[in-house]
């Protein structure tokens, strides 16, 4: 028998490997095209560029982001606000092994997608983001959703989902769960909210106790669920099943003991309010002479104040520090724009004016304050003066920045815009900045070489993500320094999406900043 040369075997193997890779690429391409067709009501959409004669990575299909190095693996699908009104065919993505292994982000929020969330979504085991908010999904969430062990962000808000939640507390890295404005029922899973960055289940039909550990979250994260109970909601859980009739239905009557108890509470409340009114009247008489100091700033607020002030006044911010012109003060209580966040739900402009604040620092274009709200919440407020940008353009940029979700980019929670000044409201980071660690002003913490490399890699990834997401709008971070890198409650590094460099150099869309890395 004649022996086959080795070079012939090698060439045959290469041809076979090439044919296999080509076949895999065709399977992936057909699956993606079928997925988009289902999202588009069963019809292909040529405007997206998802066609058989092109390549999803090499030809830059709309909404498809591939691995930056190999340019072969599809990593992210971003199709937010693209007027899609079909169904989410998870099987087209997650039943195809190459896609199921490579996909880490699926972002389909703010469309009109209908139907149920298929159980096949659990086959995309490496998913980190699954953002489906503001659509028209309905039906029960599949129990298999809890198998997404790598999931960090899950947004199903503003849909029509119903039934019980799967046991999402089994997902170890979940830090964001938004499910407000649905029709979900049953009890909440035993979440440990101390590890969460964002959490909201308001406006549903949940029952039973809320998680014992609620972390930074307030009543607004659970509101409008009549069946929920717990200390945070001021509703005792042990009374939820009392007063039932013989047929098992709850009685709607109120017992005499409850009437007496509530009457006592009401009497105590009246006494307390009377004491407060008396103290306020007394204090107003004492402080009548100082009223002119604390009134709302006029149009001459930019004039330098006398330097002879007390040390307490230097370290605190009075009501006038965050005031607007008298011509705009009538709108003050309603002009604060709250972005979607459970942290500042219900916050008003007047709340910022009344709250005590501490000056943290001054920059080229404004000042940064630490504000303590009445409910004990800490906020960081950046005040920007005389920025030559219209309110409408400023609002558009803020919304673009907020939509660019990344765990290491701190978006503004709320903002205020007037002709002369603008306010940006952030969540205050108790652990301070990276500069405090690098220069030894933070005690009791170790910051070894590996930790420093990890911080550098994390911030580099956040900057790259931000520049990639916001480049079409001309928004880039151009003032990177250790004092601008903040450490969140988990000691993870973060950057704010707005810096002085962007403020000083507004530029047309698509033009990169000269200092951008």
Coordinates of C-alpha atoms in Angstrom, one line a residue:
X1 CA 0.0 0.0 0.0
X2 CA 1.4 3.4 -1.0
X3 CA 2.0 5.8 1.9
X4 CA 0.3 9.2 1.6
X5 CA 2.8 12.1 2.0
X6 CA 2.5 14.2 5.1
X7 CA 2.1 17.5 3.2
X8 CA -1.0 16.1 1.5
X9 CA -2.5 15.2 4.9
X10 CA -1.7 18.7 6.2
X11 CA -3.3 20.5 3.3
X12 CA -6.4 18.3 3.6
X13 CA -6.7 19.1 7.3
X14 CA -6.4 22.8 6.6
X15 CA -9.1 22.6 3.9
X16 CA -11.3 20.7 6.2
X17 CA -10.8 23.2 9.0
X18 CA -11.5 26.1 6.7
X19 CA -14.7 24.4 5.5
X20 CA -15.8 23.8 9.1
X21 CA -15.2 27.4 10.1
X22 CA -17.1 28.7 7.0
X23 CA -20.0 26.4 7.9
X24 CA -20.0 27.7 11.5
X25 CA -20.0 31.3 10.3
X26 CA -22.9 30.6 8.0
X27 CA -24.9 29.0 10.8
X28 CA -24.3 32.1 13.0
X29 CA -25.2 34.4 10.2
X30 CA -28.5 32.6 9.4
X31 CA -29.4 32.5 13.1
X32 CA -28.8 36.3 13.6
X33 CA -30.8 37.1 10.5
X34 CA -33.7 34.9 11.7
X35 CA -33.5 36.5 15.1
X36 CA -33.8 40.0 13.7
X37 CA -36.7 38.9 11.3
X38 CA -38.7 37.6 14.3
X39 CA -38.1 40.9 16.2
X40 CA -39.3 42.8 13.1
X41 CA -42.6 41.0 12.9
X42 CA -41.4 38.2 10.7
X43 CA -39.9 40.4 8.0
X44 CA -36.2 41.1 7.2
X45 CA -35.1 44.7 7.7
X46 CA -32.4 45.6 5.0
X47 CA -31.8 48.9 6.7
X48 CA -29.9 47.1 9.5
X49 CA -27.4 45.6 7.1
X50 CA -28.1 42.0 8.3
X51 CA -27.9 40.2 4.9
X52 CA -26.6 36.9 3.7
X53 CA -24.0 38.4 1.5
X54 CA -22.3 40.3 4.3
X55 CA -20.4 39.4 7.5
X56 CA -21.8 40.5 11.0
X57 CA -18.3 41.5 12.3
X58 CA -16.4 42.6 9.2
X59 CA -19.3 44.6 7.7
X60 CA -20.5 46.2 10.9
X61 CA -24.1 45.0 11.2
X62 CA -26.2 47.6 13.0
X63 CA -26.3 46.8 16.7
X64 CA -23.8 44.0 16.5
X65 CA -20.5 44.3 18.4
X66 CA -17.9 41.6 17.9
X67 CA -14.7 40.7 19.8
X68 CA -12.2 43.5 19.3
X69 CA -9.2 41.2 18.8
X70 CA -10.5 38.3 16.6
X71 CA -13.3 40.2 14.9
X72 CA -15.1 36.9 14.6
X73 CA -17.2 36.3 17.8
X74 CA -20.4 38.2 18.3
X75 CA -20.2 39.6 21.9
X76 CA -23.0 42.2 22.1
X77 CA -26.4 42.9 20.5
X78 CA -27.6 46.5 21.1
X79 CA -30.9 47.2 19.5
X80 CA -32.4 49.8 21.8
X81 CA -35.0 52.3 20.5
X82 CA -35.1 50.7 17.0
X83 CA -38.9 50.4 16.6
X84 CA -38.9 46.6 16.9
X85 CA -42.4 45.1 17.4
X86 CA -42.0 41.4 16.9
X87 CA -41.2 38.6 19.3
X88 CA -37.9 37.7 21.1
X89 CA -36.8 34.4 19.6
X90 CA -34.2 33.4 22.1
X91 CA -33.7 30.0 20.5
X92 CA -32.3 31.6 17.4
X93 CA -29.4 32.9 19.5
X94 CA -29.0 30.6 22.5
X95 CA -29.6 27.2 20.8
X96 CA -26.6 27.9 18.5
X97 CA -23.5 27.0 20.4
X98 CA -21.1 29.6 18.9
X99 CA -23.5 32.4 19.8
X100 CA -24.5 30.9 23.1
X101 CA -20.9 30.9 24.3
X102 CA -19.8 34.3 23.0
X103 CA -22.8 36.5 23.8
X104 CA -22.5 38.6 26.9
X105 CA -24.9 41.6 26.3
X106 CA -28.4 41.6 24.9
X107 CA -30.0 45.1 25.0
X108 CA -33.5 45.4 23.5
X109 CA -35.0 48.1 25.7
X110 CA -37.4 50.8 24.6
X111 CA -39.1 49.0 21.7
X112 CA -42.5 47.4 21.3
X113 CA -41.5 43.7 21.5
X114 CA -44.4 41.4 22.4
X115 CA -44.8 37.8 23.6
X116 CA -43.2 35.8 26.4
X117 CA -39.6 35.5 27.4
X118 CA -38.6 32.0 26.2
X119 CA -36.9 29.5 28.5
X120 CA -34.1 29.1 25.9
X121 CA -32.6 32.3 27.1
X122 CA -30.9 30.2 29.9
X123 CA -28.7 28.5 27.2
X124 CA -26.8 31.8 26.8
X125 CA -24.9 30.9 30.0
X126 CA -22.4 33.7 29.7
X127 CA -24.9 36.6 29.6
X128 CA -23.9 39.5 31.8
X129 CA -26.5 42.1 30.7
X130 CA -30.1 41.3 29.7
X131 CA -32.0 44.6 29.2
X132 CA -35.6 44.2 28.1
X133 CA -37.2 47.3 29.8
X134 CA -40.0 49.4 28.2
X135 CA -41.4 46.8 25.9
X136 CA -44.7 44.8 25.8
X137 CA -43.6 41.4 27.1
X138 CA -46.2 39.4 28.9
X139 CA -46.6 36.1 30.6
X140 CA -44.6 34.4 33.3
X141 CA -40.8 34.7 33.6
X142 CA -39.2 31.2 33.0
X143 CA -37.7 29.5 36.0
X144 CA -34.7 28.8 33.8
X145 CA -33.8 32.5 34.0
X146 CA -32.1 31.7 37.4
X147 CA -29.6 29.5 35.5
X148 CA -27.8 32.6 34.1
X149 CA -25.1 32.5 36.7
X150 CA -23.0 35.2 35.2
X151 CA -25.8 37.7 35.0
X152 CA -25.1 41.1 36.6
X153 CA -27.9 43.4 35.2
X154 CA -31.5 42.3 34.5
X155 CA -34.0 45.0 33.4
X156 CA -37.6 43.8 32.8
X157 CA -39.3 47.1 33.9
X158 CA -42.3 48.7 32.2
X159 CA -43.7 45.5 30.6
X160 CA -46.7 43.2 31.3
X161 CA -44.9 40.3 33.0
X162 CA -47.1 38.4 35.5
X163 CA -46.9 35.4 37.9
X164 CA -44.2 34.7 40.4
X165 CA -40.5 35.6 40.1
X166 CA -38.1 32.7 39.6
X167 CA -35.5 32.4 42.4
X168 CA -33.2 35.1 41.1
X169 CA -31.4 35.3 44.4
X170 CA -29.4 32.2 43.2
X171 CA -27.6 34.4 40.7
X172 CA -24.4 35.2 42.6
X173 CA -23.2 38.3 40.7
X174 CA -26.6 40.1 40.2
X175 CA -26.2 43.7 41.2
X176 CA -29.1 45.4 39.2
X177 CA -32.7 44.2 39.1
X178 CA -35.4 46.5 37.7
X179 CA -38.9 45.1 37.6
X180 CA -41.1 48.1 38.3
X181 CA -44.4 48.6 36.5
X182 CA -45.4 45.0 35.7
X183 CA -48.1 42.6 37.1
X184 CA -45.8 40.3 39.0
X185 CA -47.2 38.4 42.0
X186 CA -46.1 36.1 44.8
X187 CA -43.3 36.7 47.4
X188 CA -40.0 38.2 46.6
X189 CA -36.9 35.9 46.6
X190 CA -34.6 36.3 49.5
X191 CA -32.3 39.0 47.9
X192 CA -29.3 40.3 49.7
X193 CA -29.7 43.9 48.7
X194 CA -26.4 45.0 50.3
X195 CA -24.7 43.8 47.2
X196 CA -27.0 45.6 44.8
X197 CA -26.4 48.9 43.0
X198 CA -29.9 49.3 41.6
X199 CA -33.1 47.5 42.7
X200 CA -36.8 48.4 42.1
X201 CA -39.9 46.2 42.2
X202 CA -42.5 49.0 42.7
X203 CA -45.9 49.0 41.1
X204 CA -46.6 45.3 41.1
X205 CA -48.7 42.9 43.2
X206 CA -46.1 41.3 45.4
X207 CA -47.0 39.9 48.8
X208 CA -45.2 38.9 51.9
X209 CA -42.1 40.4 53.7
X210 CA -39.5 42.4 51.9
X211 CA -35.8 41.4 52.2
X212 CA -34.5 41.9 55.8
X213 CA -31.3 43.6 54.5
X214 CA -32.3 46.5 52.2
X215 CA -29.0 48.2 51.9
X216 CA -29.2 51.7 50.4
X217 CA -32.7 51.3 49.1
X218 CA -35.7 53.1 50.5
X219 CA -39.5 52.6 50.4
X220 CA -39.6 53.9 46.8
X221 CA -38.1 50.6 45.6
X222 CA -41.1 48.6 47.0
X223 CA -44.0 51.2 46.8
X224 CA -47.4 50.3 45.4
X225 CA -47.3 46.7 46.3
X226 CA -50.3 46.5 48.8
X227 CA -49.4 43.0 49.9
X228 CA -45.7 43.7 50.9
X229 CA -44.8 44.2 54.5
X230 CA -41.8 45.0 56.7
X231 CA -40.3 47.7 58.9
X232 CA -39.2 49.8 55.9
X233 CA -42.8 50.0 54.7
X234 CA -44.1 50.6 58.2
X235 CA -46.4 47.6 57.8
X236 CA -46.3 44.7 60.3
X237 CA -46.0 41.2 58.6
X238 CA -47.5 39.3 61.6
X239 CA -50.9 41.1 61.1
X240 CA -51.2 40.3 57.4
X241 CA -53.1 37.0 57.9
X242 CA -55.2 38.1 60.9
X243 CA -59.0 38.6 61.0
X244 CA -59.9 35.8 58.6
X245 CA -63.4 34.5 58.4
X246 CA -64.5 30.9 58.5
X247 CA -64.4 30.4 54.8
X248 CA -60.8 31.6 54.6
X249 CA -61.4 35.0 53.2
X250 CA -59.9 38.0 55.0
X251 CA -62.2 40.2 56.9
X252 CA -62.3 43.9 56.0
X253 CA -63.4 45.1 59.4
X254 CA -61.2 46.9 61.9
X255 CA -61.1 45.7 65.5
X256 CA -61.7 48.0 68.5
X257 CA -58.1 47.6 69.6
X258 CA -56.9 48.9 66.2
X259 CA -59.2 51.9 66.5
X260 CA -57.9 52.7 69.9
X261 CA -54.3 52.2 68.7
X262 CA -54.7 54.5 65.7
X263 CA -56.5 57.1 67.8
X264 CA -53.6 57.2 70.1
X265 CA -51.2 57.5 67.3
X266 CA -53.3 60.4 65.9
X267 CA -53.3 62.2 69.3
X268 CA -49.5 61.8 69.6
X269 CA -49.1 63.1 66.1
X270 CA -51.2 66.2 66.8
X271 CA -49.1 67.0 69.9
X272 CA -45.9 66.5 68.0
X273 CA -47.0 68.8 65.2
X274 CA -48.1 71.5 67.7
X275 CA -44.7 71.4 69.3
X276 CA -43.0 71.7 65.9
X277 CA -45.2 74.7 64.9
X278 CA -44.4 76.4 68.2
X279 CA -40.7 76.0 67.7
X280 CA -40.8 77.2 64.1
X281 CA -42.7 80.3 65.0
X282 CA -40.3 81.0 67.8
X283 CA -37.3 80.5 65.6
X284 CA -38.7 82.7 62.8
X285 CA -39.0 85.6 65.2
X286 CA -35.3 85.1 66.3
X287 CA -34.0 84.9 62.8
X288 CA -36.0 87.6 61.2
X289 CA -33.0 89.9 61.2
X290 CA -30.9 87.4 59.3
X291 CA -33.5 86.6 56.6
X292 CA -31.8 88.7 54.0
X293 CA -28.6 86.5 54.2
X294 CA -30.4 83.3 53.4
X295 CA -32.9 84.5 50.7
X296 CA -32.8 83.1 47.2
X297 CA -29.9 84.5 45.2
X298 CA -30.6 87.3 42.8
X299 CA -29.1 87.9 39.4
X300 CA -26.1 89.5 41.1
X301 CA -25.2 86.2 42.8
X302 CA -21.9 86.1 40.8
X303 CA -20.6 89.1 42.7
X304 CA -17.9 88.2 45.3
X305 CA -19.2 88.1 48.9
X306 CA -17.2 89.8 51.7
X307 CA -14.5 87.6 53.1
X308 CA -15.4 88.2 56.8
X309 CA -17.5 85.0 57.3
X310 CA -17.4 82.5 60.1
X311 CA -15.6 79.2 59.8
X312 CA -18.9 77.3 59.9
X313 CA -20.2 79.2 56.9
X314 CA -17.0 78.4 55.0
X315 CA -17.5 74.7 55.4
X316 CA -21.3 74.6 54.7
X317 CA -23.5 75.7 51.8
X318 CA -26.6 77.8 52.5
X319 CA -29.8 77.8 50.5
X320 CA -28.5 80.5 48.2
X321 CA -25.6 78.4 47.0
X322 CA -28.0 76.2 45.0
X323 CA -30.6 78.9 44.1
X324 CA -31.6 80.2 40.7
X325 CA -32.4 83.6 39.5
X326 CA -35.6 85.2 40.8
X327 CA -37.2 85.0 37.3
X328 CA -36.8 81.2 37.4
X329 CA -37.5 80.5 41.1
X330 CA -41.2 79.9 40.4
X331 CA -40.2 76.7 38.5
X332 CA -37.7 75.5 41.1
X333 CA -39.8 72.8 42.7
X334 CA -40.6 71.1 39.4
X335 CA -37.5 71.8 37.2
X336 CA -35.3 69.0 38.6
X337 CA -35.2 66.2 36.0
X338 CA -35.0 62.8 37.7
X339 CA -33.5 60.0 35.6
X340 CA -34.7 56.4 36.1
X341 CA -33.2 55.6 39.5
X342 CA -34.7 54.3 42.8
X343 CA -32.1 56.2 44.8
X344 CA -33.6 59.7 44.1
X345 CA -37.2 58.9 43.4
X346 CA -39.3 61.8 44.7
X347 CA -36.3 64.2 45.0
X348 CA -37.3 67.9 44.3
X349 CA -35.2 71.0 43.6
X350 CA -36.5 72.5 46.9
X351 CA -35.0 69.5 48.8
X352 CA -31.6 70.4 47.5
X353 CA -32.1 74.0 48.5
X354 CA -33.1 73.1 52.1
X355 CA -30.5 70.4 52.6
X356 CA -27.2 71.2 54.5
X357 CA -24.1 70.7 52.3
X358 CA -20.4 70.6 52.5
X359 CA -18.0 72.1 49.9
X360 CA -15.8 69.3 48.6
X361 CA -13.8 71.3 46.1
X362 CA -13.8 73.9 43.3
X363 CA -12.9 73.3 39.7
X364 CA -12.4 75.6 36.7
X365 CA -16.1 75.6 35.8
X366 CA -17.9 75.0 39.1
X367 CA -18.0 73.5 42.6
X368 CA -18.7 70.1 44.1
X369 CA -20.8 69.7 47.2
X370 CA -21.7 66.9 49.5
X371 CA -25.5 67.2 50.3
X372 CA -27.3 65.5 53.1
X373 CA -31.0 65.0 52.4
X374 CA -33.7 64.9 55.0
X375 CA -34.0 61.1 54.8
X376 CA -30.3 60.7 55.6
X377 CA -29.3 60.0 51.9
X378 CA -25.9 61.5 50.8
X379 CA -25.6 63.0 47.4
X380 CA -22.8 64.7 45.4
X381 CA -24.0 67.9 43.6
X382 CA -21.8 69.5 40.9
X383 CA -22.8 73.1 40.3
X384 CA -21.7 74.5 36.8
X385 CA -21.9 78.2 36.1
X386 CA -22.1 80.0 32.7
X387 CA -21.8 77.0 30.5
X388 CA -22.6 78.1 26.9
X389 CA -25.0 75.2 26.0
X390 CA -28.7 75.3 25.6
X391 CA -31.0 73.5 28.0
X392 CA -32.4 71.2 25.3
X393 CA -28.9 70.1 24.1
X394 CA -27.8 69.6 27.7
X395 CA -30.9 67.4 28.4
X396 CA -30.2 65.3 25.2
X397 CA -26.6 64.8 26.3
X398 CA -27.6 63.8 29.8
X399 CA -30.1 61.2 28.4
X400 CA -27.5 59.8 26.0
X401 CA -25.0 59.4 28.9
X402 CA -27.5 57.8 31.1
X403 CA -28.4 55.2 28.4
X404 CA -24.7 54.2 28.2
X405 CA -24.9 51.7 31.1
X406 CA -21.6 50.4 32.5
X407 CA -20.9 49.3 36.1
X408 CA -17.8 51.5 36.3
X409 CA -19.3 54.7 34.9
X410 CA -21.3 56.8 37.4
X411 CA -24.2 58.5 35.6
X412 CA -26.0 61.5 37.0
X413 CA -29.1 60.5 38.9
X414 CA -30.8 63.8 38.3
X415 CA -30.0 67.2 36.8
X416 CA -31.3 70.8 36.7
X417 CA -30.7 73.2 33.8
X418 CA -31.2 77.0 33.6
X419 CA -29.8 79.7 31.4
X420 CA -27.1 80.7 33.9
X421 CA -26.3 77.5 35.8
X422 CA -26.7 73.7 35.8
X423 CA -26.7 71.1 38.6
X424 CA -25.7 67.5 38.3
X425 CA -26.7 65.1 41.1
X426 CA -24.7 62.0 41.7
X427 CA -24.7 59.2 44.3
X428 CA -22.1 60.2 46.9
X429 CA -19.2 57.7 47.1
X430 CA -18.3 57.2 50.8
X431 CA -14.9 55.6 50.1
X432 CA -13.5 58.7 48.4
X433 CA -11.1 58.8 45.4
X434 CA -8.2 56.8 44.2
X435 CA -5.9 59.7 45.0
X436 CA -6.5 59.2 48.8
X437 CA -5.1 55.7 48.5
X438 CA -2.2 56.5 46.3
X439 CA -1.0 59.3 48.6
X440 CA -1.6 57.4 51.9
X441 CA -4.4 59.5 53.3
X442 CA -6.7 56.5 53.6
X443 CA -5.8 54.3 56.6
X444 CA -6.6 50.7 57.3
X445 CA -6.6 49.6 53.7
X446 CA -3.9 47.7 51.6
X447 CA -3.4 48.7 48.0
X448 CA -0.8 46.3 46.6
X449 CA 0.5 46.2 43.0
X450 CA -2.1 43.7 41.8
X451 CA -4.9 45.9 43.1
X452 CA -3.4 48.9 41.2
X453 CA -3.2 46.9 38.0
X454 CA -6.8 45.8 38.4
X455 CA -7.9 49.4 38.9
X456 CA -6.0 50.5 35.7
X457 CA -7.6 47.7 33.6
X458 CA -11.1 48.4 34.9
X459 CA -10.9 52.2 34.2
X460 CA -9.4 51.6 30.8
X461 CA -12.3 49.3 29.9
X462 CA -14.8 51.8 31.2
X463 CA -13.2 54.6 29.2
X464 CA -13.1 52.5 26.0
X465 CA -16.8 51.6 26.5
X466 CA -17.8 55.2 27.1
X467 CA -15.9 56.5 24.0
X468 CA -17.3 53.8 21.8
X469 CA -20.9 54.3 23.0
X470 CA -20.9 58.2 23.0
X471 CA -18.5 59.0 20.2
X472 CA -21.3 59.8 17.7
X473 CA -22.6 62.4 20.1
X474 CA -19.2 64.0 20.7
X475 CA -19.0 63.1 24.3
X476 CA -15.7 61.8 25.8
X477 CA -13.9 61.8 29.2
X478 CA -10.9 64.0 28.8
X479 CA -9.8 64.7 32.4
X480 CA -8.6 61.4 33.8
X481 CA -6.6 61.7 37.0
X482 CA -6.6 59.8 40.3
X483 CA -8.8 62.4 42.1
X484 CA -11.5 61.8 39.4
X485 CA -11.5 58.0 40.0
X486 CA -13.9 57.2 42.7
X487 CA -14.3 54.0 44.8
X488 CA -17.8 52.7 45.3
X489 CA -19.0 50.8 48.4
X490 CA -17.5 47.6 47.0
X491 CA -14.1 49.4 46.6
X492 CA -14.5 49.2 42.8
X493 CA -13.2 52.1 40.7
X494 CA -15.6 54.3 38.8
X495 CA -15.5 57.5 36.8
X496 CA -18.1 60.2 36.3
X497 CA -19.5 60.5 32.8
X498 CA -19.1 64.3 32.8
X499 CA -15.8 66.1 33.4
X500 CA -14.5 69.7 33.3
X501 CA -12.8 69.0 30.0
X502 CA -16.1 68.2 28.2
X503 CA -17.7 71.3 29.8
X504 CA -14.9 73.6 28.6
X505 CA -14.8 72.2 25.0
X506 CA -18.3 71.5 23.6
X507 CA -17.7 70.1 20.1
X508 CA -19.7 68.9 17.1
X509 CA -20.8 65.3 16.9
X510 CA -18.1 62.8 15.8
X511 CA -15.2 65.1 16.7
X512 CA -12.9 63.5 19.3
X513 CA -11.5 65.4 22.2
X514 CA -7.8 66.3 21.8
X515 CA -7.1 64.9 25.3
X516 CA -9.1 61.7 24.9
X517 CA -7.0 58.6 25.4

